[in-house]
């Protein structure tokens, strides 16, 4: 392997220790490794920084080991040019697994330029990412608590969900509050609690409330409701902090919000995952590969075989697939038309993944060109085919031929 760096270092990072290896020699000579072990406290990481500076080493590579790499990155970021490597891409040969050998292997790969750097966004984007991911986690926890209330109501033979589509709306919560207090409601009381169209279902709701509610059920529902209220308050606080972090990126958020199927919350999550700078990715295909929203490579003897989508950014993939399902019912939209066209051939799930891939390509172009989404309409693909046919027809006519086009009727 030909060396391209005169001096570089490889770090094997663990929870309690770091093994560092420096390779320093002319490019045409084999370097003698300089190895030293360090701890992971801030004081010991500063010692690592000083040791690298003493040896005039500013090119450093390390594995993205869990969350342990972050403390090292935070200390060395200001003084070194860091490269974060995916552990799956730099595995050593079997039988050569020690901390020292791992550090030497990482340093050797980095010296030869064989490590593909993982994307590490700026500090403010990393902070935004922590908050958007935690918000999503809290929303999942709220959903779990709501499901537990549904389960408790069924156990108590309370059939409110048969007549109320959103049990945790204004009307549903008012009824749950009375149920937790142990009150027995009549039709007039129910009519005063429910809103809008539910007033026409008062007799059915009264019948649905006639169950076998014990003190145990009321206490369980009360605990779950308290958890929901607490989590909703946490989400509201997170929303405020996310909005503060998004202030420098309002233009990017507005550009993403212009895409059908992507609301402000989704735009914030997408921006937190991919960052505002698309120069980090060579093409839209590289972005799709990094996100894992593309087919895996499985080809042998010239035959391409079916394969799952490759591993990538789970949060981004989940958010884009949710947006794909959300746009399913939108009318006169090119993305919706694309979803249904793929759905007819490959089914709903593959259509959702293909639409997520389309979303990501659009996001790449929008953030690269700083131009909002332009709706082409649901007939864009058909119009494009017709334009192509017209262009080909004119080319043939310019060559001196007369051509008549007849559409083949689909059987």
Coordinates of C-alpha atoms in Angstrom, one line a residue:
X1 CA 0.0 0.0 0.0
X2 CA 1.4 3.4 -1.0
X3 CA 1.5 6.0 1.8
X4 CA 0.1 9.5 1.2
X5 CA 0.6 10.9 4.8
X6 CA 4.0 11.4 6.4
X7 CA 2.7 11.5 9.9
X8 CA -0.6 10.3 11.2
X9 CA -2.1 8.5 14.2
X10 CA -4.7 5.8 14.9
X11 CA -6.7 5.6 18.0
X12 CA -8.4 2.4 19.4
X13 CA -11.1 3.9 21.7
X14 CA -12.8 2.1 24.6
X15 CA -14.8 3.2 27.5
X16 CA -11.9 3.4 30.0
X17 CA -8.8 3.4 27.8
X18 CA -7.4 4.6 24.5
X19 CA -4.5 3.0 22.6
X20 CA -2.8 5.5 20.3
X21 CA -0.3 4.7 17.6
X22 CA 1.7 7.3 15.6
X23 CA 3.4 6.5 12.3
X24 CA 6.0 9.1 11.3
X25 CA 8.5 8.6 8.5
X26 CA 9.2 9.6 4.8
X27 CA 6.6 8.2 2.4
X28 CA 9.1 5.8 0.9
X29 CA 10.2 4.2 4.2
X30 CA 8.4 1.9 6.6
X31 CA 7.6 3.8 9.8
X32 CA 8.3 2.6 13.3
X33 CA 5.1 2.7 15.4
X34 CA 5.1 4.9 18.5
X35 CA 2.5 3.5 20.8
X36 CA 1.1 4.8 24.1
X37 CA -2.0 4.1 26.3
X38 CA -4.2 6.8 27.8
X39 CA -7.3 7.0 30.0
X40 CA -10.6 8.7 29.0
X41 CA -11.0 11.4 31.6
X42 CA -10.6 15.0 30.4
X43 CA -7.2 15.3 32.1
X44 CA -5.9 12.2 30.3
X45 CA -7.4 13.2 27.0
X46 CA -5.6 16.6 27.3
X47 CA -2.4 14.5 27.9
X48 CA -3.2 12.7 24.6
X49 CA -3.6 16.0 22.9
X50 CA -0.2 17.2 24.2
X51 CA 1.5 13.9 23.2
X52 CA 0.2 14.3 19.6
X53 CA 1.4 17.9 19.5
X54 CA 4.9 16.9 20.8
X55 CA 5.2 14.5 18.0
X56 CA 3.8 17.0 15.5
X57 CA 0.9 14.8 14.6
X58 CA -2.3 16.5 13.4
X59 CA -3.8 13.7 11.2
X60 CA -5.8 11.4 13.5
X61 CA -8.2 8.6 12.7
X62 CA -10.4 6.5 15.1
X63 CA -13.4 4.2 15.1
X64 CA -16.9 5.4 15.9
X65 CA -17.1 3.1 19.0
X66 CA -20.5 3.6 20.5
X67 CA -20.6 7.1 22.1
X68 CA -17.1 6.8 23.5
X69 CA -15.5 8.5 20.4
X70 CA -17.4 11.8 21.2
X71 CA -15.4 12.7 24.3
X72 CA -12.1 12.2 22.3
X73 CA -13.5 14.2 19.3
X74 CA -14.6 17.1 21.6
X75 CA -11.0 17.5 23.0
X76 CA -9.0 16.9 19.8
X77 CA -11.3 18.7 17.4
X78 CA -9.6 22.1 17.9
X79 CA -6.0 20.9 17.4
X80 CA -6.2 17.9 14.9
X81 CA -7.7 17.0 11.6
X82 CA -9.9 14.1 12.7
X83 CA -11.3 11.2 10.7
X84 CA -14.1 9.1 12.1
X85 CA -14.3 5.6 10.6
X86 CA -17.1 3.2 10.4
X87 CA -15.9 0.0 12.3
X88 CA -17.5 -2.2 9.7
X89 CA -15.3 -0.6 7.0
X90 CA -11.9 -1.1 8.7
X91 CA -12.0 -4.6 10.2
X92 CA -8.6 -6.2 10.7
X93 CA -7.8 -9.7 9.5
X94 CA -9.1 -12.5 11.8
X95 CA -6.6 -13.6 14.5
X96 CA -5.1 -10.1 14.8
X97 CA -7.3 -8.6 17.4
X98 CA -5.5 -6.7 20.2
X99 CA -5.8 -3.0 21.2
X100 CA -2.2 -2.3 19.9
X101 CA -2.8 -4.1 16.6
X102 CA -6.1 -2.3 16.1
X103 CA -4.5 1.1 16.7
X104 CA -1.6 0.2 14.3
X105 CA -4.1 -1.0 11.7
X106 CA -6.1 2.2 11.9
X107 CA -3.0 4.3 11.6
X108 CA -1.7 2.3 8.6
X109 CA -5.0 2.6 6.8
X110 CA -5.1 6.3 7.5
X111 CA -1.5 6.7 6.3
X112 CA -2.4 5.1 3.0
X113 CA -5.7 7.1 2.6
X114 CA -7.9 4.0 2.8
X115 CA -10.4 5.3 5.5
X116 CA -13.6 6.8 4.3
X117 CA -14.5 9.5 6.7
X118 CA -17.9 9.4 8.4
X119 CA -20.0 12.6 8.4
X120 CA -19.7 14.5 11.7
X121 CA -21.8 17.7 11.5
X122 CA -20.9 21.0 13.3
X123 CA -21.5 21.2 17.1
X124 CA -24.9 23.1 16.8
X125 CA -26.2 20.5 14.3
X126 CA -25.1 17.8 16.7
X127 CA -27.0 19.5 19.5
X128 CA -30.1 19.8 17.3
X129 CA -29.8 16.1 16.4
X130 CA -29.8 15.1 20.1
X131 CA -33.0 17.1 20.7
X132 CA -34.9 16.0 17.6
X133 CA -34.0 12.3 18.3
X134 CA -35.1 12.7 22.0
X135 CA -38.3 14.4 20.9
X136 CA -39.1 11.4 18.7
X137 CA -38.3 9.1 21.6
X138 CA -40.7 11.0 23.9
X139 CA -43.4 10.8 21.3
X140 CA -43.0 7.0 21.1
X141 CA -43.2 6.9 24.9
X142 CA -46.4 8.9 24.9
X143 CA -47.9 6.5 22.3
X144 CA -46.9 3.6 24.6
X145 CA -48.7 5.2 27.5
X146 CA -51.8 5.8 25.4
X147 CA -51.8 2.2 24.4
X148 CA -51.6 1.1 28.0
X149 CA -54.7 3.2 28.7
X150 CA -56.5 1.5 25.8
X151 CA -55.6 -1.9 27.3
X152 CA -56.8 -0.9 30.7
X153 CA -60.2 0.3 29.3
X154 CA -60.7 -2.9 27.5
X155 CA -59.9 -4.8 30.7
X156 CA -62.6 -2.7 32.4
X157 CA -65.1 -3.4 29.5
X158 CA -65.2 0.3 28.6
X159 CA -65.7 0.6 24.9
X160 CA -65.2 4.3 24.3
X161 CA -62.8 3.7 21.4
X162 CA -65.6 2.2 19.4
X163 CA -67.3 5.6 19.1
X164 CA -64.4 8.0 19.7
X165 CA -61.7 8.0 17.1
X166 CA -59.3 10.1 19.2
X167 CA -59.6 9.2 22.8
X168 CA -57.0 11.8 23.8
X169 CA -58.7 14.7 22.2
X170 CA -60.6 17.3 24.2
X171 CA -63.8 15.2 24.5
X172 CA -62.0 12.0 25.2
X173 CA -59.8 13.5 27.9
X174 CA -62.8 15.1 29.6
X175 CA -64.6 11.7 29.7
X176 CA -61.4 10.0 31.0
X177 CA -61.1 12.6 33.8
X178 CA -64.7 11.8 35.0
X179 CA -64.0 8.1 34.7
X180 CA -60.8 8.4 36.8
X181 CA -62.8 10.4 39.4
X182 CA -65.3 7.5 39.6
X183 CA -68.3 9.6 38.5
X184 CA -71.4 8.0 37.0
X185 CA -72.5 10.1 34.0
X186 CA -75.9 10.6 32.5
X187 CA -76.7 11.8 29.0
X188 CA -76.9 15.5 29.8
X189 CA -73.5 15.4 31.5
X190 CA -71.9 13.5 28.6
X191 CA -73.5 16.0 26.1
X192 CA -71.9 18.9 28.1
X193 CA -68.4 17.2 27.9
X194 CA -68.2 16.1 24.3
X195 CA -67.7 18.4 21.3
X196 CA -68.8 18.6 17.7
X197 CA -70.1 15.4 16.0
X198 CA -69.8 13.4 19.2
X199 CA -73.0 15.0 20.5
X200 CA -74.9 12.8 18.1
X201 CA -73.4 9.7 19.7
X202 CA -74.3 10.5 23.3
X203 CA -76.5 7.3 23.8
X204 CA -73.8 5.1 22.4
X205 CA -71.1 6.7 24.6
X206 CA -73.4 6.3 27.6
X207 CA -73.7 2.6 26.8
X208 CA -69.9 2.3 26.2
X209 CA -69.2 3.7 29.7
X210 CA -71.2 1.0 31.3
X211 CA -68.4 -1.4 32.2
X212 CA -66.8 -3.1 35.2
X213 CA -64.5 -0.3 36.4
X214 CA -62.6 -1.1 39.7
X215 CA -60.4 1.1 41.8
X216 CA -57.4 -0.7 40.3
X217 CA -58.4 0.5 36.8
X218 CA -58.9 4.1 37.8
X219 CA -55.5 4.2 39.5
X220 CA -53.8 2.7 36.5
X221 CA -55.4 5.1 34.1
X222 CA -54.5 8.0 36.4
X223 CA -50.8 7.0 36.5
X224 CA -50.7 6.6 32.7
X225 CA -52.4 10.0 32.2
X226 CA -49.9 11.7 34.6
X227 CA -47.1 10.2 32.6
X228 CA -48.7 11.4 29.3
X229 CA -49.0 15.0 30.7
X230 CA -45.5 15.0 32.0
X231 CA -44.1 13.7 28.6
X232 CA -46.2 16.2 26.7
X233 CA -44.7 19.0 28.8
X234 CA -41.2 17.7 28.0
X235 CA -42.0 17.6 24.3
X236 CA -43.2 21.2 24.5
X237 CA -40.0 22.3 26.2
X238 CA -38.0 20.4 23.6
X239 CA -39.9 22.2 20.8
X240 CA -38.9 25.6 22.2
X241 CA -35.2 24.6 22.4
X242 CA -35.3 23.1 18.9
X243 CA -36.8 26.4 17.5
X244 CA -33.9 28.3 19.2
X245 CA -31.3 26.1 17.5
X246 CA -33.1 26.4 14.1
X247 CA -32.9 30.2 14.0
X248 CA -29.6 30.3 12.0
X249 CA -31.1 27.8 9.6
X250 CA -34.6 29.3 8.9
X251 CA -34.0 29.4 5.2
X252 CA -33.1 25.7 5.0
X253 CA -36.1 24.8 7.1
X254 CA -38.4 26.8 4.8
X255 CA -36.9 25.2 1.8
X256 CA -37.6 21.7 3.2
X257 CA -41.1 22.7 4.4
X258 CA -41.9 23.6 0.7
X259 CA -41.7 19.8 -0.1
X260 CA -45.2 18.2 0.0
X261 CA -45.4 15.6 2.8
X262 CA -42.7 17.3 4.9
X263 CA -43.9 19.5 7.7
X264 CA -41.8 21.7 10.1
X265 CA -41.1 18.9 12.5
X266 CA -40.0 16.6 9.8
X267 CA -37.9 19.4 8.3
X268 CA -36.1 20.0 11.6
X269 CA -35.4 16.3 12.0
X270 CA -34.1 15.9 8.4
X271 CA -31.9 19.0 8.8
X272 CA -30.5 17.6 12.1
X273 CA -29.6 14.3 10.4
X274 CA -28.1 15.5 7.0
X275 CA -27.0 19.0 8.0
X276 CA -27.3 22.1 5.9
X277 CA -24.1 21.5 3.8
X278 CA -24.6 19.1 0.9
X279 CA -21.0 19.6 -0.2
X280 CA -20.2 16.8 2.2
X281 CA -21.8 14.4 -0.3
X282 CA -20.5 14.1 -3.8
X283 CA -23.8 13.4 -5.4
X284 CA -27.4 12.6 -4.4
X285 CA -26.6 8.9 -4.8
X286 CA -23.8 9.2 -2.2
X287 CA -26.4 10.8 0.2
X288 CA -28.9 8.0 -0.4
X289 CA -26.1 5.4 0.2
X290 CA -25.1 7.1 3.4
X291 CA -28.8 7.2 4.6
X292 CA -29.3 3.5 3.6
X293 CA -32.2 4.4 1.3
X294 CA -30.9 2.6 -1.7
X295 CA -30.6 -1.1 -2.9
X296 CA -27.8 -3.1 -1.5
X297 CA -25.1 -4.4 -3.8
X298 CA -25.6 -8.1 -4.6
X299 CA -24.3 -9.0 -8.0
X300 CA -22.5 -12.1 -9.2
X301 CA -21.6 -13.4 -12.7
X302 CA -23.3 -10.4 -14.2
X303 CA -26.6 -11.3 -12.5
X304 CA -28.1 -8.7 -10.1
X305 CA -30.0 -10.4 -7.3
X306 CA -32.6 -9.0 -4.9
X307 CA -31.3 -7.5 -1.7
X308 CA -32.4 -5.5 1.3
X309 CA -31.6 -1.8 1.5
X310 CA -28.2 -1.3 3.1
X311 CA -27.7 -0.1 6.7
X312 CA -27.7 3.6 7.2
X313 CA -29.2 6.4 9.3
X314 CA -32.2 4.8 10.9
X315 CA -33.7 8.1 12.1
X316 CA -33.6 9.7 8.7
X317 CA -34.9 6.6 7.0
X318 CA -37.8 6.4 9.4
X319 CA -38.7 10.1 9.0
X320 CA -38.6 9.9 5.1
X321 CA -40.8 6.7 5.1
X322 CA -43.3 8.5 7.4
X323 CA -43.4 11.4 4.9
X324 CA -43.9 8.9 2.1
X325 CA -47.0 7.4 3.8
X326 CA -48.2 10.9 4.7
X327 CA -48.2 12.1 1.0
X328 CA -50.2 9.0 -0.1
X329 CA -53.5 10.8 -0.3
X330 CA -52.4 14.2 -1.7
X331 CA -53.9 15.2 -5.0
X332 CA -52.2 16.5 -8.1
X333 CA -48.7 15.9 -6.8
X334 CA -45.8 14.4 -8.7
X335 CA -44.5 12.6 -5.6
X336 CA -47.9 11.0 -4.9
X337 CA -48.2 9.9 -8.6
X338 CA -44.7 8.3 -8.3
X339 CA -45.8 6.5 -5.1
X340 CA -48.9 5.0 -6.7
X341 CA -47.1 4.0 -9.9
X342 CA -44.5 2.0 -7.9
X343 CA -47.3 0.6 -5.6
X344 CA -49.1 -0.9 -8.6
X345 CA -45.9 -2.8 -9.6
X346 CA -44.1 -3.6 -6.4
X347 CA -46.5 -3.1 -3.5
X348 CA -47.0 -0.5 -0.8
X349 CA -43.8 -1.1 1.3
X350 CA -41.4 -0.9 -1.6
X351 CA -43.3 2.1 -2.9
X352 CA -42.8 3.8 0.4
X353 CA -39.0 3.1 0.3
X354 CA -38.8 4.3 -3.3
X355 CA -40.7 7.4 -2.5
X356 CA -38.3 8.0 0.5
X357 CA -35.4 7.8 -2.0
X358 CA -37.2 10.3 -4.2
X359 CA -37.6 12.6 -1.2
X360 CA -33.9 12.4 -0.4
X361 CA -32.9 13.3 -4.0
X362 CA -35.2 16.3 -3.9
X363 CA -33.8 17.3 -0.5
X364 CA -30.3 17.1 -1.9
X365 CA -31.1 19.3 -4.9
X366 CA -33.1 21.9 -2.8
X367 CA -30.3 22.3 -0.2
X368 CA -27.6 22.4 -2.8
X369 CA -29.3 24.9 -5.1
X370 CA -31.1 26.9 -2.3
X371 CA -34.3 26.9 -4.4
X372 CA -37.7 25.8 -3.1
X373 CA -39.7 22.8 -4.4
X374 CA -41.5 23.3 -7.7
X375 CA -44.6 21.2 -8.1
X376 CA -44.6 19.5 -11.6
X377 CA -48.1 17.9 -11.2
X378 CA -49.3 14.4 -11.2
X379 CA -49.2 14.2 -15.0
X380 CA -45.5 15.1 -15.2
X381 CA -44.3 11.6 -16.0
X382 CA -46.9 11.1 -18.7
X383 CA -46.2 14.5 -20.2
X384 CA -42.5 13.8 -20.2
X385 CA -43.1 10.5 -22.1
X386 CA -45.2 12.4 -24.7
X387 CA -42.5 15.1 -25.1
X388 CA -39.9 12.4 -25.6
X389 CA -42.1 10.7 -28.3
X390 CA -42.6 14.1 -30.1
X391 CA -38.8 14.7 -30.0
X392 CA -38.0 11.3 -31.5
X393 CA -40.7 11.7 -34.1
X394 CA -39.3 15.1 -35.2
X395 CA -35.8 13.6 -35.4
X396 CA -37.0 10.8 -37.7
X397 CA -38.9 13.3 -39.9
X398 CA -35.8 15.4 -40.3
X399 CA -34.0 12.3 -41.7
X400 CA -36.6 12.2 -44.5
X401 CA -39.0 9.6 -43.2
X402 CA -42.7 9.8 -42.6
X403 CA -43.9 8.1 -39.4
X404 CA -47.4 7.5 -38.1
X405 CA -47.9 6.7 -34.4
X406 CA -50.6 4.3 -33.2
X407 CA -51.0 3.7 -29.5
X408 CA -51.1 0.0 -28.5
X409 CA -54.1 -0.8 -26.3
X410 CA -53.2 -2.4 -23.1
X411 CA -54.8 -5.9 -22.8

